[in-house]
Amino acid sequence: MSSRDKWAAEDVPDQTGRVAVITGSNTGIGYHTAEILAGHGALVVLAVRDLEKGDAAAKRIHSASPQARVEVQELDLSSLASVREAAEALSTAHPRIDLLINNAGVMYTPKQRTDDGFELQFGVNHLGHFALTGLLLPRMMRVKGSRVVTVSSMAHRIMAAIHFDDLQWEHGYNRISAYGQSKLANLMFTYELQRRLAAKRRSTIAVAAHPGTANTELNRHLPPLLRPADRLLMPLVVQSAAMGALPTLRAATDPEVTGGQYYGPSGIGEQRGYPKLVDASKQAHEVELQQRLWTVSQELTGITFPV
């Protein structure tokens, strides 16, 4: 067993009997999160946009852990219709859901719109997960100790603000700022959800995590001007996707975790290392902004929460 300052995959408690839904889990951090949870006994649902890739991921998990229980559910977070269909299918198949891990995301994409007209990064990273959580929460609130874990990023500090006057970037577009906005929204959502759950005295908690600088496919949309620096610096700071998954796994399974906490790597600048409690930016903790974002998100998605 690892020490508390080097919390690792072997510290994940037995997950037998638990149901975990993980978005974007066919690759990267989501895949490693699913692999570890399934290996520790959870029934894991890979909620993915590409079913073929999801099936391939499930087979890899089975190869590593033949006893693993893994299902695949189609989910396109850029479509509220798909989110509703997936939530209905999940609710029908699973009367109880212990873990919802909002992991999927896009980063630094060129200006694009979701099916519902939202800026892609804000629509997928925040609004899609906001809607999915609201629809699945009734299945979670009946389960003692259930958790909603939302994956944010260090980028919530960089060029980040919630642009309430132009949430969809209709007047200009900066892909880095748009990503930062979506990751800041992930944290504000977590804090406001936790406040609402606590007010209802529910045992379900909301927690956040970030992977530091991990080797995943997210960098494929990096602006051309930043790619030379990325190639030079990344080998110095990057960690594996498996290490990047540890903050999420700790947020999802550590018995000592409490609602509203935020986990990230312990190394310099939170870029790599074993998971520990970290803090978000001052802006992320502004209650008035959290509540305003919640109201706007409900209006945009048409989803209301049972809290």
mmCIF file of C-alpha atoms in Angstrom:
data_model
loop_
_atom_site.group_PDB
_atom_site.id
_atom_site.type_symbol
_atom_site.label_atom_id
_atom_site.label_comp_id
_atom_site.label_asym_id
_atom_site.label_seq_id
_atom_site.Cartn_x
_atom_site.Cartn_y
_atom_site.Cartn_z
ATOM 1 C CA MET A 1 0.000 0.000 0.000
ATOM 2 C CA SER A 2 1.341 3.429 -0.893
ATOM 3 C CA SER A 3 1.800 6.165 1.660
ATOM 4 C CA ARG A 4 -0.706 8.989 1.669
ATOM 5 C CA ASP A 5 1.734 11.335 -0.079
ATOM 6 C CA LYS A 6 2.184 8.793 -2.877
ATOM 7 C CA TRP A 7 -1.408 7.702 -3.400
ATOM 8 C CA ALA A 8 -1.427 5.324 -6.368
ATOM 9 C CA ALA A 9 -3.656 2.872 -8.238
ATOM 10 C CA GLU A 10 -3.090 0.176 -5.643
ATOM 11 C CA ASP A 11 -4.715 2.462 -3.063
ATOM 12 C CA VAL A 12 -8.085 2.263 -4.826
ATOM 13 C CA PRO A 13 -10.438 0.409 -2.454
ATOM 14 C CA ASP A 14 -12.517 -2.558 -3.562
ATOM 15 C CA GLN A 15 -15.200 -1.293 -5.966
ATOM 16 C CA THR A 16 -17.308 -4.460 -6.103
ATOM 17 C CA GLY A 17 -20.992 -3.630 -6.462
ATOM 18 C CA ARG A 18 -20.404 -0.075 -7.654
ATOM 19 C CA VAL A 19 -21.500 1.262 -11.040
ATOM 20 C CA ALA A 20 -19.236 3.879 -12.635
ATOM 21 C CA VAL A 21 -20.137 5.899 -15.741
ATOM 22 C CA ILE A 22 -17.092 7.545 -17.329
ATOM 23 C CA THR A 23 -17.325 9.901 -20.282
ATOM 24 C CA GLY A 24 -14.592 9.906 -22.912
ATOM 25 C CA SER A 25 -13.168 6.662 -21.599
ATOM 26 C CA ASN A 26 -11.956 4.944 -24.752
ATOM 27 C CA THR A 27 -8.552 6.656 -24.545
ATOM 28 C CA GLY A 28 -6.213 8.671 -22.353
ATOM 29 C CA ILE A 29 -7.049 9.547 -18.770
ATOM 30 C CA GLY A 30 -10.609 8.259 -19.064
ATOM 31 C CA TYR A 31 -9.410 4.876 -20.294
ATOM 32 C CA HIS A 32 -6.920 4.440 -17.458
ATOM 33 C CA THR A 33 -9.557 5.511 -14.947
ATOM 34 C CA ALA A 34 -11.939 2.890 -16.353
ATOM 35 C CA GLU A 35 -9.256 0.201 -16.427
ATOM 36 C CA ILE A 36 -8.372 0.666 -12.749
ATOM 37 C CA LEU A 37 -11.985 0.859 -11.550
ATOM 38 C CA ALA A 38 -12.959 -2.241 -13.521
ATOM 39 C CA GLY A 39 -9.900 -4.056 -12.237
ATOM 40 C CA HIS A 40 -11.029 -3.280 -8.692
ATOM 41 C CA GLY A 41 -14.498 -4.739 -9.223
ATOM 42 C CA ALA A 42 -16.694 -1.892 -10.458
ATOM 43 C CA LEU A 43 -19.130 -2.293 -13.316
ATOM 44 C CA VAL A 44 -17.781 0.381 -15.654
ATOM 45 C CA VAL A 45 -19.754 2.038 -18.436
ATOM 46 C CA LEU A 46 -17.610 3.593 -21.149
ATOM 47 C CA ALA A 47 -19.728 6.533 -22.314
ATOM 48 C CA VAL A 48 -18.156 7.396 -25.650
ATOM 49 C CA ARG A 49 -18.935 9.083 -28.949
ATOM 50 C CA ASP A 50 -17.379 6.362 -31.122
ATOM 51 C CA LEU A 51 -18.816 2.926 -30.355
ATOM 52 C CA GLU A 52 -16.141 1.097 -32.334
ATOM 53 C CA LYS A 53 -13.401 2.730 -30.262
ATOM 54 C CA GLY A 54 -15.405 2.077 -27.118
ATOM 55 C CA ASP A 55 -15.693 -1.617 -27.930
ATOM 56 C CA ALA A 56 -11.956 -1.796 -28.599
ATOM 57 C CA ALA A 57 -11.257 -0.137 -25.241
ATOM 58 C CA ALA A 58 -13.555 -2.597 -23.478
ATOM 59 C CA LYS A 59 -11.664 -5.493 -25.049
ATOM 60 C CA ARG A 60 -8.329 -4.069 -23.851
ATOM 61 C CA ILE A 61 -9.701 -3.797 -20.315
ATOM 62 C CA HIS A 62 -10.953 -7.389 -20.466
ATOM 63 C CA SER A 63 -7.536 -8.519 -21.663
ATOM 64 C CA ALA A 64 -5.908 -6.940 -18.607
ATOM 65 C CA SER A 65 -8.651 -8.059 -16.185
ATOM 66 C CA PRO A 66 -10.658 -11.020 -17.548
ATOM 67 C CA GLN A 67 -13.138 -10.713 -14.664
ATOM 68 C CA ALA A 68 -13.847 -7.043 -15.467
ATOM 69 C CA ARG A 69 -17.425 -5.961 -16.177
ATOM 70 C CA VAL A 70 -17.444 -3.305 -18.860
ATOM 71 C CA GLU A 71 -20.271 -1.876 -20.937
ATOM 72 C CA VAL A 72 -20.255 0.676 -23.737
ATOM 73 C CA GLN A 73 -22.813 3.459 -24.092
ATOM 74 C CA GLU A 74 -22.977 5.848 -27.025
ATOM 75 C CA LEU A 75 -22.752 9.479 -25.893
ATOM 76 C CA ASP A 76 -22.041 12.562 -27.970
ATOM 77 C CA LEU A 77 -21.666 15.505 -25.591
ATOM 78 C CA SER A 78 -21.917 17.948 -28.488
ATOM 79 C CA SER A 79 -25.590 16.996 -28.881
ATOM 80 C CA LEU A 80 -28.167 17.502 -26.139
ATOM 81 C CA ALA A 81 -30.391 14.983 -27.909
ATOM 82 C CA SER A 82 -27.620 12.374 -27.593
ATOM 83 C CA VAL A 83 -27.092 13.309 -23.939
ATOM 84 C CA ARG A 84 -30.794 12.764 -23.238
ATOM 85 C CA GLU A 85 -30.829 9.430 -25.088
ATOM 86 C CA ALA A 86 -27.738 8.213 -23.251
ATOM 87 C CA ALA A 87 -29.085 9.311 -19.866
ATOM 88 C CA GLU A 88 -32.371 7.508 -20.517
ATOM 89 C CA ALA A 89 -30.541 4.328 -21.551
ATOM 90 C CA LEU A 90 -28.260 4.484 -18.524
ATOM 91 C CA SER A 91 -31.130 5.153 -16.139
ATOM 92 C CA THR A 92 -33.057 2.196 -17.546
ATOM 93 C CA ALA A 93 -30.088 -0.173 -17.404
ATOM 94 C CA HIS A 94 -28.813 0.924 -13.994
ATOM 95 C CA PRO A 95 -31.256 1.704 -11.171
ATOM 96 C CA ARG A 96 -28.246 2.867 -9.163
ATOM 97 C CA ILE A 97 -25.189 4.807 -10.286
ATOM 98 C CA ASP A 98 -22.381 5.230 -7.770
ATOM 99 C CA LEU A 99 -19.901 7.240 -9.808
ATOM 100 C CA LEU A 100 -20.302 9.702 -12.647
ATOM 101 C CA ILE A 101 -16.918 10.818 -13.925
ATOM 102 C CA ASN A 102 -17.219 13.780 -16.277
ATOM 103 C CA ASN A 103 -13.916 13.243 -18.050
ATOM 104 C CA ALA A 104 -14.442 13.805 -21.787
ATOM 105 C CA GLY A 105 -13.258 17.017 -23.332
ATOM 106 C CA VAL A 106 -11.924 18.897 -26.329
ATOM 107 C CA MET A 107 -9.108 21.432 -26.197
ATOM 108 C CA TYR A 108 -7.972 24.367 -28.340
ATOM 109 C CA THR A 109 -10.297 23.489 -31.203
ATOM 110 C CA PRO A 110 -10.809 25.856 -34.125
ATOM 111 C CA LYS A 111 -14.068 27.777 -33.847
ATOM 112 C CA GLN A 112 -16.881 25.243 -34.161
ATOM 113 C CA ARG A 113 -20.453 24.828 -32.964
ATOM 114 C CA THR A 114 -22.240 21.929 -31.319
ATOM 115 C CA ASP A 115 -25.481 20.564 -32.743
ATOM 116 C CA ASP A 116 -27.309 23.000 -30.460
ATOM 117 C CA GLY A 117 -25.307 26.037 -31.525
ATOM 118 C CA PHE A 118 -22.941 26.281 -28.556
ATOM 119 C CA GLU A 119 -19.241 27.057 -28.916
ATOM 120 C CA LEU A 120 -17.708 23.586 -29.067
ATOM 121 C CA GLN A 121 -15.382 23.675 -26.054
ATOM 122 C CA PHE A 122 -17.955 25.254 -23.737
ATOM 123 C CA GLY A 123 -20.693 23.028 -25.151
ATOM 124 C CA VAL A 124 -18.840 19.724 -24.763
ATOM 125 C CA ASN A 125 -16.683 20.342 -21.701
ATOM 126 C CA HIS A 126 -19.292 22.115 -19.583
ATOM 127 C CA LEU A 127 -22.837 22.149 -20.954
ATOM 128 C CA GLY A 128 -22.860 18.522 -22.106
ATOM 129 C CA HIS A 129 -21.645 17.342 -18.721
ATOM 130 C CA PHE A 130 -23.973 19.721 -16.891
ATOM 131 C CA ALA A 131 -26.927 18.195 -18.734
ATOM 132 C CA LEU A 132 -25.764 14.608 -18.255
ATOM 133 C CA THR A 133 -25.247 15.134 -14.533
ATOM 134 C CA GLY A 134 -28.675 16.680 -14.085
ATOM 135 C CA LEU A 135 -30.341 13.781 -15.870
ATOM 136 C CA LEU A 136 -28.446 11.056 -13.961
ATOM 137 C CA LEU A 137 -28.481 12.677 -10.532
ATOM 138 C CA PRO A 138 -31.802 11.078 -9.475
ATOM 139 C CA ARG A 139 -30.147 7.645 -9.933
ATOM 140 C CA MET A 140 -27.177 8.792 -7.855
ATOM 141 C CA MET A 141 -28.918 10.527 -4.979
ATOM 142 C CA ARG A 142 -30.502 7.247 -3.873
ATOM 143 C CA VAL A 143 -27.021 5.693 -3.481
ATOM 144 C CA LYS A 144 -25.204 6.424 -0.235
ATOM 145 C CA GLY A 145 -21.745 7.807 -0.885
ATOM 146 C CA SER A 146 -22.174 8.372 -4.621
ATOM 147 C CA ARG A 147 -19.910 10.930 -6.290
ATOM 148 C CA VAL A 148 -19.885 13.242 -9.277
ATOM 149 C CA VAL A 149 -16.264 13.810 -10.323
ATOM 150 C CA THR A 150 -15.607 16.474 -12.936
ATOM 151 C CA VAL A 151 -12.211 16.810 -14.611
ATOM 152 C CA SER A 152 -10.965 20.376 -14.880
ATOM 153 C CA SER A 153 -7.525 21.687 -15.847
ATOM 154 C CA MET A 154 -4.733 24.026 -14.818
ATOM 155 C CA ALA A 155 -5.959 26.062 -17.778
ATOM 156 C CA HIS A 156 -8.839 27.336 -15.632
ATOM 157 C CA ARG A 157 -6.271 29.919 -14.420
ATOM 158 C CA ILE A 158 -4.866 30.924 -17.820
ATOM 159 C CA MET A 159 -6.696 33.623 -19.796
ATOM 160 C CA ALA A 160 -9.840 32.260 -18.167
ATOM 161 C CA ALA A 161 -13.090 34.043 -17.405
ATOM 162 C CA ILE A 162 -16.775 33.288 -17.868
ATOM 163 C CA HIS A 163 -17.746 35.600 -20.709
ATOM 164 C CA PHE A 164 -21.383 36.062 -19.790
ATOM 165 C CA ASP A 165 -21.714 38.818 -22.391
ATOM 166 C CA ASP A 166 -20.592 36.416 -25.147
ATOM 167 C CA LEU A 167 -20.571 32.823 -23.884
ATOM 168 C CA GLN A 168 -20.625 31.369 -27.390
ATOM 169 C CA TRP A 169 -17.825 33.561 -28.759
ATOM 170 C CA GLU A 170 -19.956 35.099 -31.464
ATOM 171 C CA HIS A 171 -17.820 38.259 -31.471
ATOM 172 C CA GLY A 172 -14.310 36.983 -32.050
ATOM 173 C CA TYR A 173 -12.716 33.759 -30.882
ATOM 174 C CA ASN A 174 -9.628 32.778 -28.919
ATOM 175 C CA ARG A 175 -9.291 29.002 -28.681
ATOM 176 C CA ILE A 176 -7.066 29.125 -25.583
ATOM 177 C CA SER A 177 -9.376 31.478 -23.699
ATOM 178 C CA ALA A 178 -12.389 29.436 -24.763
ATOM 179 C CA TYR A 179 -10.794 26.302 -23.333
ATOM 180 C CA GLY A 180 -9.940 28.135 -20.122
ATOM 181 C CA GLN A 181 -13.544 29.293 -19.821
ATOM 182 C CA SER A 182 -14.834 25.735 -20.157
ATOM 183 C CA LYS A 183 -12.456 24.409 -17.500
ATOM 184 C CA LEU A 184 -13.274 27.269 -15.129
ATOM 185 C CA ALA A 185 -16.928 26.402 -15.689
ATOM 186 C CA ASN A 186 -16.198 22.773 -14.670
ATOM 187 C CA LEU A 187 -14.946 23.960 -11.295
ATOM 188 C CA MET A 188 -17.730 26.479 -10.722
ATOM 189 C CA PHE A 189 -20.244 23.752 -11.561
ATOM 190 C CA THR A 190 -18.635 21.389 -9.038
ATOM 191 C CA TYR A 191 -18.709 23.947 -6.238
ATOM 192 C CA GLU A 192 -22.298 25.002 -6.871
ATOM 193 C CA LEU A 193 -23.488 21.401 -7.211
ATOM 194 C CA GLN A 194 -21.810 20.512 -3.915
ATOM 195 C CA ARG A 195 -23.448 23.491 -2.195
ATOM 196 C CA ARG A 196 -26.870 22.382 -3.433
ATOM 197 C CA LEU A 197 -26.333 18.735 -2.460
ATOM 198 C CA ALA A 198 -25.181 19.743 1.022
ATOM 199 C CA ALA A 199 -28.192 22.018 1.454
ATOM 200 C CA LYS A 200 -30.419 19.003 0.776
ATOM 201 C CA ARG A 201 -28.326 16.935 3.216
ATOM 202 C CA ARG A 202 -27.580 14.381 0.538
ATOM 203 C CA SER A 203 -24.698 11.943 0.891
ATOM 204 C CA THR A 204 -23.890 12.362 -2.811
ATOM 205 C CA ILE A 205 -20.884 14.649 -3.220
ATOM 206 C CA ALA A 206 -19.347 16.662 -6.056
ATOM 207 C CA VAL A 207 -15.561 16.648 -6.426
ATOM 208 C CA ALA A 208 -13.123 17.947 -9.060
ATOM 209 C CA ALA A 209 -9.722 16.826 -10.325
ATOM 210 C CA HIS A 210 -7.138 17.763 -12.902
ATOM 211 C CA PRO A 211 -4.428 15.591 -14.510
ATOM 212 C CA GLY A 212 -1.594 18.089 -14.675
ATOM 213 C CA THR A 213 0.323 17.827 -17.944
ATOM 214 C CA ALA A 214 -0.436 14.353 -19.218
ATOM 215 C CA ASN A 215 0.346 12.569 -22.453
ATOM 216 C CA THR A 216 -3.078 12.371 -24.115
ATOM 217 C CA GLU A 217 -4.681 13.185 -27.454
ATOM 218 C CA LEU A 218 -5.958 16.575 -26.268
ATOM 219 C CA ASN A 219 -2.991 18.442 -27.732
ATOM 220 C CA ARG A 220 -3.918 17.571 -31.312
ATOM 221 C CA HIS A 221 -5.574 20.989 -31.762
ATOM 222 C CA LEU A 222 -2.667 23.001 -30.352
ATOM 223 C CA PRO A 223 -2.216 26.229 -32.381
ATOM 224 C CA PRO A 224 0.680 25.922 -34.900
ATOM 225 C CA LEU A 225 2.658 28.745 -33.286
ATOM 226 C CA LEU A 226 2.765 26.857 -29.970
ATOM 227 C CA ARG A 227 3.775 23.465 -31.340
ATOM 228 C CA PRO A 228 7.581 24.032 -31.401
ATOM 229 C CA ALA A 229 7.546 25.105 -27.745
ATOM 230 C CA ASP A 230 5.275 22.194 -26.927
ATOM 231 C CA ARG A 231 7.663 19.686 -28.504
ATOM 232 C CA LEU A 232 10.569 21.232 -26.587
ATOM 233 C CA LEU A 233 8.975 21.591 -23.166
ATOM 234 C CA MET A 234 6.544 18.685 -22.955
ATOM 235 C CA PRO A 235 9.197 15.968 -22.401
ATOM 236 C CA LEU A 236 10.375 17.947 -19.374
ATOM 237 C CA VAL A 237 7.000 18.174 -17.662
ATOM 238 C CA VAL A 238 4.653 15.615 -19.186
ATOM 239 C CA GLN A 239 3.588 12.493 -17.308
ATOM 240 C CA SER A 240 1.831 9.383 -18.550
ATOM 241 C CA ALA A 241 -1.917 9.232 -18.965
ATOM 242 C CA ALA A 242 -1.930 6.552 -16.259
ATOM 243 C CA MET A 243 -0.342 8.999 -13.789
ATOM 244 C CA GLY A 244 -2.664 11.733 -15.025
ATOM 245 C CA ALA A 245 -5.632 9.546 -14.103
ATOM 246 C CA LEU A 246 -4.629 9.287 -10.436
ATOM 247 C CA PRO A 247 -6.198 12.573 -9.276
ATOM 248 C CA THR A 248 -9.499 11.480 -10.816
ATOM 249 C CA LEU A 249 -9.242 8.045 -9.229
ATOM 250 C CA ARG A 250 -8.482 9.510 -5.830
ATOM 251 C CA ALA A 251 -11.386 11.963 -6.089
ATOM 252 C CA ALA A 252 -13.647 9.061 -7.067
ATOM 253 C CA THR A 253 -12.599 6.440 -4.519
ATOM 254 C CA ASP A 254 -10.560 7.704 -1.566
ATOM 255 C CA PRO A 255 -12.763 7.299 1.543
ATOM 256 C CA GLU A 256 -11.298 10.500 2.999
ATOM 257 C CA VAL A 257 -12.502 12.698 0.129
ATOM 258 C CA THR A 258 -15.182 15.245 0.989
ATOM 259 C CA GLY A 259 -17.494 17.281 -1.209
ATOM 260 C CA GLY A 260 -16.111 20.356 -2.929
ATOM 261 C CA GLN A 261 -12.493 19.190 -2.889
ATOM 262 C CA TYR A 262 -10.136 19.473 -5.859
ATOM 263 C CA TYR A 263 -7.299 17.045 -6.581
ATOM 264 C CA GLY A 264 -4.256 17.447 -8.808
ATOM 265 C CA PRO A 265 -0.612 16.360 -9.087
ATOM 266 C CA SER A 266 1.742 17.127 -6.192
ATOM 267 C CA GLY A 267 4.784 18.199 -8.229
ATOM 268 C CA ILE A 268 6.015 21.676 -9.111
ATOM 269 C CA GLY A 269 3.254 23.709 -10.695
ATOM 270 C CA GLU A 270 0.885 20.745 -10.321
ATOM 271 C CA GLN A 271 2.160 19.465 -13.655
ATOM 272 C CA ARG A 272 3.061 15.937 -12.610
ATOM 273 C CA GLY A 273 3.259 13.666 -9.593
ATOM 274 C CA TYR A 274 1.010 11.781 -7.213
ATOM 275 C CA PRO A 275 -2.413 13.271 -6.422
ATOM 276 C CA LYS A 276 -2.998 15.665 -3.554
ATOM 277 C CA LEU A 277 -5.519 18.290 -2.528
ATOM 278 C CA VAL A 278 -5.001 21.468 -4.567
ATOM 279 C CA ASP A 279 -6.836 24.752 -4.757
ATOM 280 C CA ALA A 280 -8.609 26.490 -7.586
ATOM 281 C CA SER A 281 -8.278 30.116 -8.577
ATOM 282 C CA LYS A 282 -9.936 32.801 -6.499
ATOM 283 C CA GLN A 283 -12.350 33.425 -9.366
ATOM 284 C CA ALA A 284 -13.523 29.795 -9.335
ATOM 285 C CA HIS A 285 -14.704 30.251 -5.737
ATOM 286 C CA GLU A 286 -16.874 33.325 -6.413
ATOM 287 C CA VAL A 287 -20.335 32.173 -5.349
ATOM 288 C CA GLU A 288 -22.235 34.831 -7.296
ATOM 289 C CA LEU A 289 -20.526 33.763 -10.537
ATOM 290 C CA GLN A 290 -21.156 30.093 -9.776
ATOM 291 C CA GLN A 291 -24.858 30.729 -9.281
ATOM 292 C CA ARG A 292 -25.091 32.883 -12.386
ATOM 293 C CA LEU A 293 -23.392 30.190 -14.464
ATOM 294 C CA TRP A 294 -25.763 27.577 -13.048
ATOM 295 C CA THR A 295 -28.806 29.611 -14.025
ATOM 296 C CA VAL A 296 -27.493 30.249 -17.530
ATOM 297 C CA SER A 297 -26.564 26.578 -17.966
ATOM 298 C CA GLN A 298 -30.080 25.484 -17.012
ATOM 299 C CA GLU A 299 -31.549 27.945 -19.505
ATOM 300 C CA LEU A 300 -29.243 26.838 -22.327
ATOM 301 C CA THR A 301 -29.675 23.091 -21.791
ATOM 302 C CA GLY A 302 -33.271 23.007 -20.570
ATOM 303 C CA ILE A 303 -32.117 20.716 -17.731
ATOM 304 C CA THR A 304 -33.189 21.306 -14.135
ATOM 305 C CA PHE A 305 -31.640 19.481 -11.201
ATOM 306 C CA PRO A 306 -33.415 17.744 -8.297
ATOM 307 C CA VAL A 307 -31.384 19.899 -5.906
#
